[in-house]
Every structure is written in structure tokens, then in C-alpha cells.
mmCIF file of C-alpha atoms in Angstrom:
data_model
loop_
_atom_site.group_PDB
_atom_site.id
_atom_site.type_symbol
_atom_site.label_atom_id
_atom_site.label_comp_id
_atom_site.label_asym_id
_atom_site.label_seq_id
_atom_site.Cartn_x
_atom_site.Cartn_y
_atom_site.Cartn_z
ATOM 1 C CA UNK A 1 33.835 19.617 127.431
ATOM 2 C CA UNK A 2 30.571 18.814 125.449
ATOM 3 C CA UNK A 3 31.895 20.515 122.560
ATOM 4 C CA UNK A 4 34.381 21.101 120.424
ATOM 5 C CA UNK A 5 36.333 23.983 118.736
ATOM 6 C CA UNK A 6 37.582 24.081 115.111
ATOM 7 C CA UNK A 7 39.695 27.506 113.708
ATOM 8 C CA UNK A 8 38.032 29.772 111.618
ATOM 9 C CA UNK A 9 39.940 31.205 108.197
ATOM 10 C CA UNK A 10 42.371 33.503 109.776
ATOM 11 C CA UNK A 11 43.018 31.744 112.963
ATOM 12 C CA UNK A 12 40.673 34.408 114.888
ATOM 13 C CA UNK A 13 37.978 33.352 116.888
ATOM 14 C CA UNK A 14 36.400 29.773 116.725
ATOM 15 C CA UNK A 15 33.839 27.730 115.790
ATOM 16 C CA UNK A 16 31.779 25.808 118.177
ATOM 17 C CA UNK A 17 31.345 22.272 117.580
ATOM 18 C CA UNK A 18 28.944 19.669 118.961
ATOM 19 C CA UNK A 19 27.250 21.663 121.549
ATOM 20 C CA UNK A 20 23.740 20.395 122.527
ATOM 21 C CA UNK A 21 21.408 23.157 123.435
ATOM 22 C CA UNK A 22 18.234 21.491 123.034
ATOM 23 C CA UNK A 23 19.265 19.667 125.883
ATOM 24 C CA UNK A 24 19.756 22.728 127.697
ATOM 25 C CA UNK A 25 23.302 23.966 128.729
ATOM 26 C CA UNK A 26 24.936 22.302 132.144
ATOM 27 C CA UNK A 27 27.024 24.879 134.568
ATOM 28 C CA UNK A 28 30.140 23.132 133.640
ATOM 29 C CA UNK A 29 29.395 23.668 130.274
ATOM 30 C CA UNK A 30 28.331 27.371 130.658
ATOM 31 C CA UNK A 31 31.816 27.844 132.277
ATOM 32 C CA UNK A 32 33.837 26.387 129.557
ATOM 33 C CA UNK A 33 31.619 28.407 127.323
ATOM 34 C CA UNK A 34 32.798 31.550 129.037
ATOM 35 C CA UNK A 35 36.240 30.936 129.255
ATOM 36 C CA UNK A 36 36.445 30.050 125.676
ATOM 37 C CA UNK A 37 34.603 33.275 124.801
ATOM 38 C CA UNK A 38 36.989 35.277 126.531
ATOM 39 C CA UNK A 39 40.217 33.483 125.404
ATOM 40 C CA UNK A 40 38.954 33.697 121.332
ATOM 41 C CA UNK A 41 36.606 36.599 121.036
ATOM 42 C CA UNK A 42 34.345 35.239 118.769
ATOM 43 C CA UNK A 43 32.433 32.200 118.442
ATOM 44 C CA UNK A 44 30.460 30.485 115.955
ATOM 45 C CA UNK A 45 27.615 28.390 116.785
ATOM 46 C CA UNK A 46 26.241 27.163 112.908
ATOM 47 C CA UNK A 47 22.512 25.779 112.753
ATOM 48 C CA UNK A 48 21.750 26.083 116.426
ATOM 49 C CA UNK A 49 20.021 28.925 116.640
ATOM 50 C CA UNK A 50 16.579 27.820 116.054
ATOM 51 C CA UNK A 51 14.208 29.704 118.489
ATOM 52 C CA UNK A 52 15.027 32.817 120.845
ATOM 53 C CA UNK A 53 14.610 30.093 123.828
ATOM 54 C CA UNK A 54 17.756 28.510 122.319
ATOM 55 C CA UNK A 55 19.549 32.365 122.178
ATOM 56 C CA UNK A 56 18.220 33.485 125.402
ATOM 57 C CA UNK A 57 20.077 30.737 127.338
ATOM 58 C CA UNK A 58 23.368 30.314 125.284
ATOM 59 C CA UNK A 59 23.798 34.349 125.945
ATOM 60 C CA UNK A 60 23.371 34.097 129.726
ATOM 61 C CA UNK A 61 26.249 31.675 129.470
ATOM 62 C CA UNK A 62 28.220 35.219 129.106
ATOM 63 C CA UNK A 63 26.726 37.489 131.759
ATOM 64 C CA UNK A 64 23.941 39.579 132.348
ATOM 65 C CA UNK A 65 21.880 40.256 129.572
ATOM 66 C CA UNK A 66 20.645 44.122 128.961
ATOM 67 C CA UNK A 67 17.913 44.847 127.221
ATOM 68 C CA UNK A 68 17.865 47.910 124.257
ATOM 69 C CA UNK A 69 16.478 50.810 126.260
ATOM 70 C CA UNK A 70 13.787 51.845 123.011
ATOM 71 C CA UNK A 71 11.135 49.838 123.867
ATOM 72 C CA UNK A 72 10.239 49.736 120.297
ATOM 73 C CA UNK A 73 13.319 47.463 119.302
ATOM 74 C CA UNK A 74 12.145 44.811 121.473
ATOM 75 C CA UNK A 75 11.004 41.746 120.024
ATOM 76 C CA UNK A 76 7.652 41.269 121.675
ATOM 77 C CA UNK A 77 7.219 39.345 123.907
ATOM 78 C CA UNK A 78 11.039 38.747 124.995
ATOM 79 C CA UNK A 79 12.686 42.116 126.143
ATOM 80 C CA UNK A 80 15.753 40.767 125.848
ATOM 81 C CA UNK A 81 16.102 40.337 122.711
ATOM 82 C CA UNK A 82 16.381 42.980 119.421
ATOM 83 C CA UNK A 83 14.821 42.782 116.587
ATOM 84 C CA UNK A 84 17.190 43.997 113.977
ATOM 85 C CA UNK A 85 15.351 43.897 110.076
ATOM 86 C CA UNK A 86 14.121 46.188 107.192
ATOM 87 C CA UNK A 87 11.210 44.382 107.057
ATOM 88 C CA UNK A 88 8.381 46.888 106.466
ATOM 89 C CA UNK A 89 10.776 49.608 105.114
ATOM 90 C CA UNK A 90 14.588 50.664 106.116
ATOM 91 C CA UNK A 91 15.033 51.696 109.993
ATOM 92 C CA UNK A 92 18.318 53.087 109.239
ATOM 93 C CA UNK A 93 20.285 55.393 106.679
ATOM 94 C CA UNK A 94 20.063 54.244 103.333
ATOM 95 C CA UNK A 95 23.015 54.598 101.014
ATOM 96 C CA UNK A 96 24.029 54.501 97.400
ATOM 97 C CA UNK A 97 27.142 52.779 97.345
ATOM 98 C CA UNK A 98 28.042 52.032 93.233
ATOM 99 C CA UNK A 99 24.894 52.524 91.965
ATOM 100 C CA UNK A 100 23.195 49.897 94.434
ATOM 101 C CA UNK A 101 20.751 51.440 97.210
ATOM 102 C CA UNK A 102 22.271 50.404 100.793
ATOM 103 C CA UNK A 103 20.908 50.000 103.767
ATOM 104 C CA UNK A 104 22.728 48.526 107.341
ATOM 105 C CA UNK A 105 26.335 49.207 106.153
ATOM 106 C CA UNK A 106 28.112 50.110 109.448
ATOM 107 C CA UNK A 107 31.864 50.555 109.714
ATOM 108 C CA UNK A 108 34.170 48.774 111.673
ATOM 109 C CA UNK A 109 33.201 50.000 115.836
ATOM 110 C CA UNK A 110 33.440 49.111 119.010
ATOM 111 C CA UNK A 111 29.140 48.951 120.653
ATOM 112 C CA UNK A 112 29.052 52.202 122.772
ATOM 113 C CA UNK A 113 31.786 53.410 122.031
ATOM 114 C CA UNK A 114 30.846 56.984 122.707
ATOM 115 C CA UNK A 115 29.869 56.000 125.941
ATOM 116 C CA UNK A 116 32.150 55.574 129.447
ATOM 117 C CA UNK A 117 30.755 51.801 130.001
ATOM 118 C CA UNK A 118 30.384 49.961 126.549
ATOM 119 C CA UNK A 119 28.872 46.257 126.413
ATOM 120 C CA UNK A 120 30.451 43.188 127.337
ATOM 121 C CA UNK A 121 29.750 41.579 124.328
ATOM 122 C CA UNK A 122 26.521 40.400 121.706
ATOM 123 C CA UNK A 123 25.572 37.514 120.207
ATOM 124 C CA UNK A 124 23.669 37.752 116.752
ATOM 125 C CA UNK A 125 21.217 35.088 115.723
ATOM 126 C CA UNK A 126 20.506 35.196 111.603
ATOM 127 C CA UNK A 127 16.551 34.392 111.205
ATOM 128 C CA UNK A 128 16.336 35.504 107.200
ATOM 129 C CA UNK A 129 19.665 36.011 105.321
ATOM 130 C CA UNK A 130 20.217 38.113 102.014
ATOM 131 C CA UNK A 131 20.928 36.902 98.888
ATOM 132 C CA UNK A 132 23.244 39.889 98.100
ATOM 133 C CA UNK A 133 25.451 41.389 100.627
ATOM 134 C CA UNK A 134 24.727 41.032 103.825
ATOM 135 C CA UNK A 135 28.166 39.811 105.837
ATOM 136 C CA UNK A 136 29.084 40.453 109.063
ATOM 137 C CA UNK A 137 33.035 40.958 110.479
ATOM 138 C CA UNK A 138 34.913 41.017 113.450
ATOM 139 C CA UNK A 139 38.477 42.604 114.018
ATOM 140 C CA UNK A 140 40.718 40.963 116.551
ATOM 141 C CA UNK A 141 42.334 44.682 118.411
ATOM 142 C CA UNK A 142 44.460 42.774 120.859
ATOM 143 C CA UNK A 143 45.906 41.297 118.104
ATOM 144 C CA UNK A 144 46.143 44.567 116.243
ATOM 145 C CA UNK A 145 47.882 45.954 119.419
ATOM 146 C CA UNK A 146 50.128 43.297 120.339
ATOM 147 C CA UNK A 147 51.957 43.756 116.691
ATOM 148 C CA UNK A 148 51.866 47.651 116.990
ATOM 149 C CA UNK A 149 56.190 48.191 117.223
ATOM 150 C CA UNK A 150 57.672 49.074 120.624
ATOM 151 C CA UNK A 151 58.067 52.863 119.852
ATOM 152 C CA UNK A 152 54.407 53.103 118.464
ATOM 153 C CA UNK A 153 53.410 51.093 121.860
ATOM 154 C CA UNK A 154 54.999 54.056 124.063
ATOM 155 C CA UNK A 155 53.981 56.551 121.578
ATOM 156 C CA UNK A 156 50.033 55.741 122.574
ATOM 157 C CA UNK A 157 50.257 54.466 125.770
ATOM 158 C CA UNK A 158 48.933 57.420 127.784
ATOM 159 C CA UNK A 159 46.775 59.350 124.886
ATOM 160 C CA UNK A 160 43.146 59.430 125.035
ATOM 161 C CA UNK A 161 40.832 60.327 122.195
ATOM 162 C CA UNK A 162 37.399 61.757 121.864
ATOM 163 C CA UNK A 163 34.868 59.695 120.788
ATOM 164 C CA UNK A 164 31.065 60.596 120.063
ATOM 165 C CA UNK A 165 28.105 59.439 118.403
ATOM 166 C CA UNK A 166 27.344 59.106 114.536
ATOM 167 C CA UNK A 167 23.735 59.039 113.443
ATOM 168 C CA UNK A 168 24.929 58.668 109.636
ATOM 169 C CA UNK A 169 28.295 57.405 107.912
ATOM 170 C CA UNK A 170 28.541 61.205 106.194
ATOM 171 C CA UNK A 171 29.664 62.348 110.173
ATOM 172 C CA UNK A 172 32.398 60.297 110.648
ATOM 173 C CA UNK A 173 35.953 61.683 110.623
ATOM 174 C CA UNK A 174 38.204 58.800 109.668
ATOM 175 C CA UNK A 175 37.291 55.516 107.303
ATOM 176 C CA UNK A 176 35.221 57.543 105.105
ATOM 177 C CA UNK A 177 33.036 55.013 102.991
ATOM 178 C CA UNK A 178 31.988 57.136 100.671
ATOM 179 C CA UNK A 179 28.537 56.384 99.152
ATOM 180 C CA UNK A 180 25.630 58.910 98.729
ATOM 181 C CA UNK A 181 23.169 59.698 100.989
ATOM 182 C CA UNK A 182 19.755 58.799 100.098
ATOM 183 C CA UNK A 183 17.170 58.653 102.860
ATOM 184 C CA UNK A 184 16.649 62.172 104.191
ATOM 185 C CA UNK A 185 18.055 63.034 107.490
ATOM 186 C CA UNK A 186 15.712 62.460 110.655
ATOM 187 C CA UNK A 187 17.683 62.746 113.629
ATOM 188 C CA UNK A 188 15.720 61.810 116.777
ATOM 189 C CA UNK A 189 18.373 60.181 118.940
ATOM 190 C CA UNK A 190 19.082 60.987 122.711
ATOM 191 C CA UNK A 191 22.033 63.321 123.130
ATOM 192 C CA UNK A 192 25.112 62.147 124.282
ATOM 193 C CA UNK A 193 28.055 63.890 125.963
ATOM 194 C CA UNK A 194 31.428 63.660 124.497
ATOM 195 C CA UNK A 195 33.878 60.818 125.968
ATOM 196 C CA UNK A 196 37.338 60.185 126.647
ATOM 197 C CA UNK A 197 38.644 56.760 126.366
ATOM 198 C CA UNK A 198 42.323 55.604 125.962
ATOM 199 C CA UNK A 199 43.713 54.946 122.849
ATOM 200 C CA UNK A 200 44.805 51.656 124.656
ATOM 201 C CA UNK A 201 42.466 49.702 126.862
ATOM 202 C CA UNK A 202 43.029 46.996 129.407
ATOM 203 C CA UNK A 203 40.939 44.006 129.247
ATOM 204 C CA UNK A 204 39.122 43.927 132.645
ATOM 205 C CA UNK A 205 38.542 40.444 132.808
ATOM 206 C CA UNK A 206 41.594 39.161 130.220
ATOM 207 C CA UNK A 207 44.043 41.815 130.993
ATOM 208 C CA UNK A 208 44.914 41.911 127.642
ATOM 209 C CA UNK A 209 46.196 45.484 125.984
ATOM 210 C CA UNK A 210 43.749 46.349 123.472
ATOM 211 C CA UNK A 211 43.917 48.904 120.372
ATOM 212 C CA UNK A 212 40.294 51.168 120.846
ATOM 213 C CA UNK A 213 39.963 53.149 117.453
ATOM 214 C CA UNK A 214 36.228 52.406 117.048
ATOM 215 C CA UNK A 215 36.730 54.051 113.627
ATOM 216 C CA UNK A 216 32.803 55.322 113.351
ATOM 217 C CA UNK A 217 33.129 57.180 116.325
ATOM 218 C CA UNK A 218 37.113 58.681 116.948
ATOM 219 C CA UNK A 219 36.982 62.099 117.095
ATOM 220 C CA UNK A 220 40.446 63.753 117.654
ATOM 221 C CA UNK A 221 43.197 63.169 119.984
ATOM 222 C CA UNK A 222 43.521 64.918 123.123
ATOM 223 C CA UNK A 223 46.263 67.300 123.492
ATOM 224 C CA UNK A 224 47.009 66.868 119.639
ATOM 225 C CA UNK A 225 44.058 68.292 117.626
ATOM 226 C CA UNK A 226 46.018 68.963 114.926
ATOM 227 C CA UNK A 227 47.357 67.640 111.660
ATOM 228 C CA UNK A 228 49.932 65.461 113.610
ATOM 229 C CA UNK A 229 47.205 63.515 116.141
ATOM 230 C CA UNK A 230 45.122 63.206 112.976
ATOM 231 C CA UNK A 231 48.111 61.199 111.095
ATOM 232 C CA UNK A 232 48.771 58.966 114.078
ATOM 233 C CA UNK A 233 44.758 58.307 114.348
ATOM 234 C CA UNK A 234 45.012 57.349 110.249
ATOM 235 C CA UNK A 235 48.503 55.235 111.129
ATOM 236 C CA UNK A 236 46.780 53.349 113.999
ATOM 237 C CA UNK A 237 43.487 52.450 111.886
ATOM 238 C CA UNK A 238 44.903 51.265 108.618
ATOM 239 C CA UNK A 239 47.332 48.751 111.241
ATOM 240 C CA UNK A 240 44.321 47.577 112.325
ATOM 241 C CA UNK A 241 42.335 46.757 109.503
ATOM 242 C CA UNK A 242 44.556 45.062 108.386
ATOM 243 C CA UNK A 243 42.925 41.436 106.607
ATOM 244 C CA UNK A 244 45.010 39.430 108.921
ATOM 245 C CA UNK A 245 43.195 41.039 111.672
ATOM 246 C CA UNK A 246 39.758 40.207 110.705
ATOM 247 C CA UNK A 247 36.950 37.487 110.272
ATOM 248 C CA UNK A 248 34.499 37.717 107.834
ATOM 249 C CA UNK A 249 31.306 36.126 108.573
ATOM 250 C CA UNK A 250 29.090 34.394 105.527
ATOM 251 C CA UNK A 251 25.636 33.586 107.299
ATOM 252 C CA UNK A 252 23.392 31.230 106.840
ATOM 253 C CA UNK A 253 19.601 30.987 108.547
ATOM 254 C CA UNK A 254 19.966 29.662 112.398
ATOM 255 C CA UNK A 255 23.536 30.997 112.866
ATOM 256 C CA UNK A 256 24.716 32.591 115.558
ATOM 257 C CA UNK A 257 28.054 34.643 116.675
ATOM 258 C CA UNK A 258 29.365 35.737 119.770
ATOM 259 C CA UNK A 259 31.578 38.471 120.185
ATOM 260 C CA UNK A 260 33.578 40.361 123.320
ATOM 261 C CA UNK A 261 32.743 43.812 122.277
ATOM 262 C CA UNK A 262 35.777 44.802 124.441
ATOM 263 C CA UNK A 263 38.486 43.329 122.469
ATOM 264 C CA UNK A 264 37.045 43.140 118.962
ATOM 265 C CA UNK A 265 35.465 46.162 116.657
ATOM 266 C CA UNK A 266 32.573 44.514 114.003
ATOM 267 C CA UNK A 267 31.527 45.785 110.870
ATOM 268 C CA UNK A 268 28.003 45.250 109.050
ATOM 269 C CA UNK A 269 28.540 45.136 105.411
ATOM 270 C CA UNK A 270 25.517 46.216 104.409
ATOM 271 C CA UNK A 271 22.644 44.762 101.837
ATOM 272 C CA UNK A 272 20.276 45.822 99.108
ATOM 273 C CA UNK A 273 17.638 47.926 100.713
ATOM 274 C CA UNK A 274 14.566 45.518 98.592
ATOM 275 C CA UNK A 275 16.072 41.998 100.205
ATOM 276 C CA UNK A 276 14.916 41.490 103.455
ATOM 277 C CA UNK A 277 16.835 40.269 106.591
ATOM 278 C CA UNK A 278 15.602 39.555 109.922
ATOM 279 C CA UNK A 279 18.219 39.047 112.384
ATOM 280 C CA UNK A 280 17.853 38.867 116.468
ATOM 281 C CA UNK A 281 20.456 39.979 118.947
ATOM 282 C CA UNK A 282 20.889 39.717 122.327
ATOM 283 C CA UNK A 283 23.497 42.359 124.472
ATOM 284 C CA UNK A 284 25.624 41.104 127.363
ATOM 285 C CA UNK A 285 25.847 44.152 130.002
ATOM 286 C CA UNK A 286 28.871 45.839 130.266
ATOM 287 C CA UNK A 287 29.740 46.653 134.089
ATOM 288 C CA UNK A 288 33.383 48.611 133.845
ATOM 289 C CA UNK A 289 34.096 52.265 132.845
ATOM 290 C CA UNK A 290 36.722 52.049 130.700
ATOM 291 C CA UNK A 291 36.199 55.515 129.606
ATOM 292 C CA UNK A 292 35.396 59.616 131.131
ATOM 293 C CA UNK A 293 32.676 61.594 130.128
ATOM 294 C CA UNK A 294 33.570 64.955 129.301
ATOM 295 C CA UNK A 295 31.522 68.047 130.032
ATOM 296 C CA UNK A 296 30.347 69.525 127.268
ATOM 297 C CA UNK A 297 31.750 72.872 127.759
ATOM 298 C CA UNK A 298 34.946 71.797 128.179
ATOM 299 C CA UNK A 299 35.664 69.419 125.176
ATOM 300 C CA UNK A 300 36.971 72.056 123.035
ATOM 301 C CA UNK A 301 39.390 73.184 125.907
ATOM 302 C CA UNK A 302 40.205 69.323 126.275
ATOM 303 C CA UNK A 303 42.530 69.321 122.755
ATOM 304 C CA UNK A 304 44.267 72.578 123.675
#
């Protein structure tokens, strides 16, 4: 290979050594990318990531690339990629979290989630870090499932949950973060139906068993909306954020990471809401249901 791997703290995911992509990236090498991606689940590519030419063709190396359906989050002038800042004011929630206004804290998730077909995977490329704040980190779910105990294994096997989407932290069910809402409310997001997706997922490419509590958007369990499915929801997320479980990234300008958005869930720590960070992403197209949308009228009936 023209590269090299070295572990990152934790022994999840790896770093990517050596790699040329100035000199553009060679099939072979493309391959070997791929098939590291897929075996670690996150990658690290320091210093490289020094012009959206260089991003563009690393993240074809994973699959098809999808741009963000808001026309407005595209950088101009390459569709593919998203422009991801606070740069001219806060595009998201903003938060007081001890005494400190917040902006881009997102808890740990799986991308899409609330939707049947979530993304492959993303690869973030840090333009202007933060002083304060500002880390990124990725959970390693196969991991988390493969030490679940036998009986908890056969406990979940067959349950699915309802998952939906969150336009602010204060709507989430489980991880609470706490903090205090700032920035008033201004919900303009598309509508999306309510899904069902297994507590467990297969790996369609790895056939790894996966944990799936994307704790922003878990909803209830179906069959058990009660008291008792809440407890096992709360059992299976504090096993999997577990420390052990996790990398926590510490950026620098020109990074990059690569994640498989079906076996990992990523949290954004969040920053001051005066620093500025400019950060461009790129999405790798997701092209198997793992999940069911619901119809609307009958999610209620769903938990009965």
C-alpha cells in the first residue's frame, strides 16, 4: 500500500499515514482505501486536506458522493461539498451550556437516522478551527454490540424503535444535555414521517451486528411504550457511551476524518458562538434501507 496506518488512543479507528494525494490517488490505492475504511470506521488523514480538489477525490475513494439537497449549504461552486460555519452569525440552535453561549453541540447520532436509507458515511475537512471547544467524536456501535451479554443480545434482537427528527436538543427523549435555550425557535425544516429501524442492524457491506440507538433521534420502542422499553432504551445507551467505545477528535486546520455512518454514531461538541469555524464536508450516498417508514396515522397504533 502507499500508506500506512498507526492506532488512534483507544484502539478505534486509524490514522492514515503517508498517503500522497497531490499526486492524485491510484485505483489500487482507492481500493485499499476502501477496505480499510470499512474494516476501522474511521480514518484520519492529518494536514492533507488542503483544497476541496484534494477532498473531492479522497471521498470518491468511498462511493458515490450526494450532495445536501438545500441548495443554500452548497459551497459554491462545488455541489458536492457543505459548507458547515457560523461565519456571519449562528445557522443553528444556540445554547447556554454553564454560563458559555453554544452553538453546534450535537449529541452522539447516527446521519439520517430518522430516515429508512441513512448515508454511507462523511468525511469532514477542518478549514478554521476554534480555540475553545470545538471537538469532534466517533462511537464504535459494533463494538458496543459485540460486548452487549448473550441474554441482552436475544433480548433486542427482533425490537425495532421509532426514530424521528430533532430540530433542537430540548426535543430529544434520551441523553438530555441540558443547557438553555437561547436563540428563538424558527422551525422551517421539511417534514418527515416517523421510522422504524431495528434496534440491531446488519452491516450491508461488513456484515457486522451493529447497536443503532442514534440517541438524538430514539423515540420509543415498539410494542413496549412504556416505562419498561424506556429502561432498556436508557440500559442500551449508557453501554454504549461508554469511553472505551469512543474517539475523540482534537482538530487542527487541513484535517480530515472519515467515518462509516453505518457502524459508528458522532458527536459535535460544540464551540463558543463568537469563535468562528469553517469546516467542509462531503456525504458518501447511502444505497440500502435499513429501516421502514411508518405512516403517520399509524405510529401511535405501532407501540400498542
Amino acid at each position: 500500500m502507499s500508506f500506512t496506518l498507526r492506532e488512534l488512543d483507544g484502539g478505534f479507528g486509524r490514522e492514515v499515514v503517508g498517503l500522497d494525494v497531490e499526486g492524485g490517488i491510484s485505483p489500487e490505492t482507492a481500493t485499499a482505501l476502501r477496505n480499510t475504511w470499512l474494516e476501522h470506521g474511521v480514518l484520519v488523514f492529518r494536514g492533507i486536506g488542503t483544497s476541496p480538489e484534494v477532498q473531492l477525490e479522497l471521498s470518491r475513494c468511498f462511493g458515490e458522493l450526494e450532495p445536501h439537497p438545500i441548495a443554500q449549504f452548497r459551497l459554491e461552486g462545488y455541489p458536492e461539498l457543505i459548507l458547515l460555519t457560523n461565519e456571519g452569525g449562528p445557522v443553528g440552535p444556540v445554547y447556554d451550556f454553564d454560563g458559555v453561549a453554544t452553538t453546534q453541540r450535537i449529541p452522539w447520532h447516527t446521519d439520517l437516522a430518522f430516515t429508512a436509507t441513512p448515508n454511507a458515511g462523511a468525511l469532514l475537512r477542518m478549514i478554521r478551527k476554534v480555540e475553545t471547544g470545538g471537538q469532534t467524536g466517533w462511537l464504535d456501535t459494533a463494538a458496543a454490540y459485540d460486548a452487549l451479554d448473550d441474554a441482552t443480545k436475544a433480548e433486542i434482537a427482533d425490537l425495532e424503535a421509532v426514530y424521528l427528527f430533532r430540530a433542537g436538543l430540548e426535543d430529544m427523549r434520551f441523553n438530555q444535555q441540558g443547557g438553555t435555550r437561547l436563540s428563538p425557535r424558527k422551525d422551517s425544516y421539511p417534514h418527515f414521517p416517523p421510522v422504524a429501524n431495528p434496534l440491531v442492524w446488519t452491516h450491508p457491506e461488513t456484515g457486522r451486528k451493529v447497536l443503532n440507538v442514534s440517541t438524538l433521534n430514539i423515540e420509543y420502542i415498539i410494542g413496549q411504550q412504556n416505562e419498561q422499553g424506556d429502561a432498556l432504551i436508557r440500559r442500551l445507551i449508557e453501554h454504549a457511551l461508554q469511553p472505551r467505545f469512543q474517539y475523540i477528535h482534537e482538530w487542527e486546520n487541513n484535517d480530515m476524518v472519515l467515518w462509516d455512518n453505518r457502524r459508528t454514531m458522532h458527536a459535535a461538541f460544540g464551540h463558543p458562538v463568537d469563535q468562528i469555524r469553517i469546516v467542509h464536508r462531503t456525504t458518501i450516498k447511502g444505497n440500502v434501507a435499513m429501516g421502514r417508514i411508518l405512516p403517520e396515522t399509524a405510529e401511535a397504533g405501532a407501540a400498542a
